[in-house]
């Protein structure tokens, strides 16, 4: 059963509409301070601390621990509470968990920036755009807090106790043993197989990993990486660089006949990935680039059934882009790719 400490945490998260318990108050105070003082951490973690970076990282670590405790509380409630109590309380705790996954990743991202731009917020939202309580106050602190469609999703019919971790891309992620499939899915393969066919993960994420790694996030569950969100702040320059330098280099590295030597991963899959590099990419119309200057791409593994985790991926990526001045985003999807169209539609 839930411990007394866990019950106390649950009460403090939803104490009163305008009066928070100790845990909720601590979460808000940390998040407000970290956001307001993010400029003080604009140095690498190994550099001498001249502007309060150590203090910032200490509070960031405390915030991460509080977020992790809340995520574990959600998992514990799903695993141990009686069905009637669970279905009464789960929607509220599920919402808080999803928002804290995004907030935690956003704070980690702020700490990774060598130069952090001021967070640019849009005009004040109408009163109905934000909810009350802790959720509404956390929502207001994210740079995309006025985009109310991003924050409302009905909870799943069957609650899951799966624990997730959401974080920015790490250098080691670029050499991970994971091949992403078209349509947002992924399948685990051996490192030796990936060495023989590195074109497979490069098909979806290669250009982002090479040209815009600072706007790439990874979702993990207990089985390892299970989702990603990637973006380019200035899409026009990103696409030009992709077509003029990255694609020619990758085409030279993976000639069209490479797919004939990949039986370990399935010849069809490898041929498809290599042919993808040699197909001429479609141009993005200038009116689109003017109105939506940033490019995004998201995907999750088939085992990720909780749309809340996907929503958190979108929130942290859009918050990072918005914090550095983006006015809007677009994504490129084939009109025949029903799986990806459905995935983005579910995110709103």
PDB file of N, CA, C and O in Angstrom, residues 61-97:
ATOM      1  N   UNK A  61      19.306  20.309  -9.558  1.00  0.00           N
ATOM      2  CA  UNK A  61      19.312  18.909  -9.108  1.00  0.00           C
ATOM      3  C   UNK A  61      18.189  18.659  -8.102  1.00  0.00           C
ATOM      4  O   UNK A  61      17.524  17.621  -8.157  1.00  0.00           O
ATOM      5  N   UNK A  62      17.964  19.615  -7.200  1.00  0.00           N
ATOM      6  CA  UNK A  62      16.867  19.467  -6.238  1.00  0.00           C
ATOM      7  C   UNK A  62      15.521  19.405  -6.954  1.00  0.00           C
ATOM      8  O   UNK A  62      14.641  18.622  -6.593  1.00  0.00           O
ATOM      9  N   UNK A  63      15.362  20.238  -7.985  1.00  0.00           N
ATOM     10  CA  UNK A  63      14.122  20.236  -8.758  1.00  0.00           C
ATOM     11  C   UNK A  63      13.938  18.893  -9.470  1.00  0.00           C
ATOM     12  O   UNK A  63      12.836  18.333  -9.483  1.00  0.00           O
ATOM     13  N   UNK A  64      15.026  18.366 -10.045  1.00  0.00           N
ATOM     14  CA  UNK A  64      14.936  17.063 -10.726  1.00  0.00           C
ATOM     15  C   UNK A  64      14.489  15.973  -9.758  1.00  0.00           C
ATOM     16  O   UNK A  64      13.664  15.111 -10.101  1.00  0.00           O
ATOM     17  N   UNK A  65      15.021  15.999  -8.544  1.00  0.00           N
ATOM     18  CA  UNK A  65      14.672  14.970  -7.556  1.00  0.00           C
ATOM     19  C   UNK A  65      13.202  15.067  -7.168  1.00  0.00           C
ATOM     20  O   UNK A  65      12.525  14.038  -7.002  1.00  0.00           O
ATOM     21  N   UNK A  66      12.695  16.289  -7.007  1.00  0.00           N
ATOM     22  CA  UNK A  66      11.277  16.458  -6.681  1.00  0.00           C
ATOM     23  C   UNK A  66      10.395  15.966  -7.825  1.00  0.00           C
ATOM     24  O   UNK A  66       9.358  15.333  -7.588  1.00  0.00           O
ATOM     25  N   UNK A  67      10.791  16.249  -9.060  1.00  0.00           N
ATOM     26  CA  UNK A  67      10.029  15.762 -10.215  1.00  0.00           C
ATOM     27  C   UNK A  67      10.034  14.238 -10.262  1.00  0.00           C
ATOM     28  O   UNK A  67       9.000  13.611 -10.528  1.00  0.00           O
ATOM     29  N   UNK A  68      11.201  13.637  -9.991  1.00  0.00           N
ATOM     30  CA  UNK A  68      11.296  12.178 -10.011  1.00  0.00           C
ATOM     31  C   UNK A  68      10.428  11.558  -8.915  1.00  0.00           C
ATOM     32  O   UNK A  68       9.790  10.515  -9.130  1.00  0.00           O
ATOM     33  N   UNK A  69      10.392  12.191  -7.744  1.00  0.00           N
ATOM     34  CA  UNK A  69       9.530  11.682  -6.658  1.00  0.00           C
ATOM     35  C   UNK A  69       8.065  11.710  -7.060  1.00  0.00           C
ATOM     36  O   UNK A  69       7.308  10.769  -6.771  1.00  0.00           O
ATOM     37  N   UNK A  70       7.658  12.769  -7.738  1.00  0.00           N
ATOM     38  CA  UNK A  70       6.263  12.873  -8.171  1.00  0.00           C
ATOM     39  C   UNK A  70       5.947  11.826  -9.234  1.00  0.00           C
ATOM     40  O   UNK A  70       4.860  11.234  -9.229  1.00  0.00           O
ATOM     41  N   UNK A  71       6.874  11.575 -10.147  1.00  0.00           N
ATOM     42  CA  UNK A  71       6.660  10.538 -11.161  1.00  0.00           C
ATOM     43  C   UNK A  71       6.557   9.148 -10.513  1.00  0.00           C
ATOM     44  O   UNK A  71       5.731   8.329 -10.920  1.00  0.00           O
ATOM     45  N   UNK A  72       7.379   8.916  -9.505  1.00  0.00           N
ATOM     46  CA  UNK A  72       7.294   7.624  -8.794  1.00  0.00           C
ATOM     47  C   UNK A  72       5.979   7.513  -8.034  1.00  0.00           C
ATOM     48  O   UNK A  72       5.404   6.425  -7.935  1.00  0.00           O
ATOM     49  N   UNK A  73       5.491   8.643  -7.508  1.00  0.00           N
ATOM     50  CA  UNK A  73       4.210   8.630  -6.807  1.00  0.00           C
ATOM     51  C   UNK A  73       3.090   8.222  -7.767  1.00  0.00           C
ATOM     52  O   UNK A  73       2.208   7.437  -7.414  1.00  0.00           O
ATOM     53  N   UNK A  74       3.123   8.751  -8.982  1.00  0.00           N
ATOM     54  CA  UNK A  74       2.123   8.357  -9.986  1.00  0.00           C
ATOM     55  C   UNK A  74       2.185   6.856 -10.246  1.00  0.00           C
ATOM     56  O   UNK A  74       1.157   6.166 -10.285  1.00  0.00           O
ATOM     57  N   UNK A  75       3.397   6.341 -10.421  1.00  0.00           N
ATOM     58  CA  UNK A  75       3.562   4.908 -10.674  1.00  0.00           C
ATOM     59  C   UNK A  75       3.074   4.069  -9.503  1.00  0.00           C
ATOM     60  O   UNK A  75       2.412   3.038  -9.677  1.00  0.00           O
ATOM     61  N   UNK A  76       3.359   4.521  -8.294  1.00  0.00           N
ATOM     62  CA  UNK A  76       2.941   3.791  -7.084  1.00  0.00           C
ATOM     63  C   UNK A  76       1.421   3.805  -6.934  1.00  0.00           C
ATOM     64  O   UNK A  76       0.813   2.797  -6.555  1.00  0.00           O
ATOM     65  N   UNK A  77       0.798   4.949  -7.235  1.00  0.00           N
ATOM     66  CA  UNK A  77      -0.664   5.036  -7.119  1.00  0.00           C
ATOM     67  C   UNK A  77      -1.326   4.047  -8.078  1.00  0.00           C
ATOM     68  O   UNK A  77      -2.275   3.343  -7.708  1.00  0.00           O
ATOM     69  N   UNK A  78      -0.824   3.977  -9.308  1.00  0.00           N
ATOM     70  CA  UNK A  78      -1.400   3.059 -10.292  1.00  0.00           C
ATOM     71  C   UNK A  78      -1.226   1.609  -9.850  1.00  0.00           C
ATOM     72  O   UNK A  78      -2.111   0.774 -10.036  1.00  0.00           O
ATOM     73  N   UNK A  79      -0.083   1.324  -9.206  1.00  0.00           N
ATOM     74  CA  UNK A  79       0.209  -0.065  -8.824  1.00  0.00           C
ATOM     75  C   UNK A  79      -0.518  -0.509  -7.567  1.00  0.00           C
ATOM     76  O   UNK A  79      -0.791  -1.708  -7.408  1.00  0.00           O
ATOM     77  N   UNK A  80      -0.840   0.416  -6.659  1.00  0.00           N
ATOM     78  CA  UNK A  80      -1.281  -0.015  -5.328  1.00  0.00           C
ATOM     79  C   UNK A  80      -2.680   0.449  -4.939  1.00  0.00           C
ATOM     80  O   UNK A  80      -3.312  -0.176  -4.088  1.00  0.00           O
ATOM     81  N   UNK A  81      -3.178   1.533  -5.523  1.00  0.00           N
ATOM     82  CA  UNK A  81      -4.471   2.063  -5.064  1.00  0.00           C
ATOM     83  C   UNK A  81      -5.624   1.181  -5.529  1.00  0.00           C
ATOM     84  O   UNK A  81      -5.545   0.530  -6.577  1.00  0.00           O
ATOM     85  N   UNK A  82      -6.700   1.156  -4.758  1.00  0.00           N
ATOM     86  CA  UNK A  82      -7.904   0.477  -5.188  1.00  0.00           C
ATOM     87  C   UNK A  82      -8.461   1.110  -6.444  1.00  0.00           C
ATOM     88  O   UNK A  82      -8.245   2.298  -6.713  1.00  0.00           O
ATOM     89  N   UNK A  83      -9.196   0.327  -7.229  1.00  0.00           N
ATOM     90  CA  UNK A  83      -9.650   0.813  -8.534  1.00  0.00           C
ATOM     91  C   UNK A  83     -10.492   2.088  -8.426  1.00  0.00           C
ATOM     92  O   UNK A  83     -10.344   3.017  -9.218  1.00  0.00           O
ATOM     93  N   UNK A  84     -11.418   2.123  -7.467  1.00  0.00           N
ATOM     94  CA  UNK A  84     -12.302   3.294  -7.359  1.00  0.00           C
ATOM     95  C   UNK A  84     -11.494   4.557  -7.055  1.00  0.00           C
ATOM     96  O   UNK A  84     -11.674   5.608  -7.680  1.00  0.00           O
ATOM     97  N   UNK A  85     -10.583   4.452  -6.075  1.00  0.00           N
ATOM     98  CA  UNK A  85      -9.741   5.601  -5.724  1.00  0.00           C
ATOM     99  C   UNK A  85      -8.830   5.973  -6.887  1.00  0.00           C
ATOM    100  O   UNK A  85      -8.636   7.158  -7.190  1.00  0.00           O
ATOM    101  N   UNK A  86      -8.261   4.979  -7.554  1.00  0.00           N
ATOM    102  CA  UNK A  86      -7.341   5.241  -8.667  1.00  0.00           C
ATOM    103  C   UNK A  86      -8.032   6.034  -9.773  1.00  0.00           C
ATOM    104  O   UNK A  86      -7.494   7.038 -10.253  1.00  0.00           O
ATOM    105  N   UNK A  87      -9.225   5.609 -10.172  1.00  0.00           N
ATOM    106  CA  UNK A  87      -9.882   6.285 -11.294  1.00  0.00           C
ATOM    107  C   UNK A  87     -10.397   7.673 -10.900  1.00  0.00           C
ATOM    108  O   UNK A  87     -10.610   8.524 -11.764  1.00  0.00           O
ATOM    109  N   UNK A  88     -10.574   7.932  -9.615  1.00  0.00           N
ATOM    110  CA  UNK A  88     -10.921   9.281  -9.163  1.00  0.00           C
ATOM    111  C   UNK A  88      -9.712  10.218  -9.204  1.00  0.00           C
ATOM    112  O   UNK A  88      -9.816  11.374  -9.616  1.00  0.00           O
ATOM    113  N   UNK A  89      -8.555   9.723  -8.760  1.00  0.00           N
ATOM    114  CA  UNK A  89      -7.390  10.585  -8.581  1.00  0.00           C
ATOM    115  C   UNK A  89      -6.423  10.568  -9.762  1.00  0.00           C
ATOM    116  O   UNK A  89      -5.649  11.513  -9.940  1.00  0.00           O
ATOM    117  N   UNK A  90      -6.442   9.493 -10.561  1.00  0.00           N
ATOM    118  CA  UNK A  90      -5.428   9.340 -11.600  1.00  0.00           C
ATOM    119  C   UNK A  90      -5.360  10.501 -12.595  1.00  0.00           C
ATOM    120  O   UNK A  90      -4.259  10.941 -12.948  1.00  0.00           O
ATOM    121  N   UNK A  91      -6.495  11.028 -13.094  1.00  0.00           N
ATOM    122  CA  UNK A  91      -6.377  12.122 -14.087  1.00  0.00           C
ATOM    123  C   UNK A  91      -5.572  13.313 -13.587  1.00  0.00           C
ATOM    124  O   UNK A  91      -4.806  13.915 -14.357  1.00  0.00           O
ATOM    125  N   UNK A  92      -5.706  13.645 -12.310  1.00  0.00           N
ATOM    126  CA  UNK A  92      -4.992  14.808 -11.762  1.00  0.00           C
ATOM    127  C   UNK A  92      -3.492  14.524 -11.648  1.00  0.00           C
ATOM    128  O   UNK A  92      -2.661  15.350 -12.038  1.00  0.00           O
ATOM    129  N   UNK A  93      -3.149  13.365 -11.112  1.00  0.00           N
ATOM    130  CA  UNK A  93      -1.738  13.033 -10.930  1.00  0.00           C
ATOM    131  C   UNK A  93      -1.063  12.769 -12.275  1.00  0.00           C
ATOM    132  O   UNK A  93       0.117  13.081 -12.467  1.00  0.00           O
ATOM    133  N   UNK A  94      -1.802  12.212 -13.225  1.00  0.00           N
ATOM    134  CA  UNK A  94      -1.273  11.967 -14.566  1.00  0.00           C
ATOM    135  C   UNK A  94      -0.910  13.290 -15.239  1.00  0.00           C
ATOM    136  O   UNK A  94       0.148  13.414 -15.855  1.00  0.00           O
ATOM    137  N   UNK A  95      -1.782  14.286 -15.107  1.00  0.00           N
ATOM    138  CA  UNK A  95      -1.499  15.612 -15.667  1.00  0.00           C
ATOM    139  C   UNK A  95      -0.233  16.217 -15.063  1.00  0.00           C
ATOM    140  O   UNK A  95       0.627  16.740 -15.778  1.00  0.00           O
ATOM    141  N   UNK A  96      -0.124  16.163 -13.743  1.00  0.00           N
ATOM    142  CA  UNK A  96       1.051  16.732 -13.071  1.00  0.00           C
ATOM    143  C   UNK A  96       2.310  15.994 -13.486  1.00  0.00           C
ATOM    144  O   UNK A  96       3.360  16.604 -13.750  1.00  0.00           O
ATOM    145  N   UNK A  97       2.238  14.674 -13.568  1.00  0.00           N
ATOM    146  CA  UNK A  97       3.414  13.898 -13.975  1.00  0.00           C
ATOM    147  C   UNK A  97       3.887  14.315 -15.363  1.00  0.00           C
ATOM    148  O   UNK A  97       5.079  14.536 -15.600  1.00  0.00           O
TER     149      UNK A  97
END
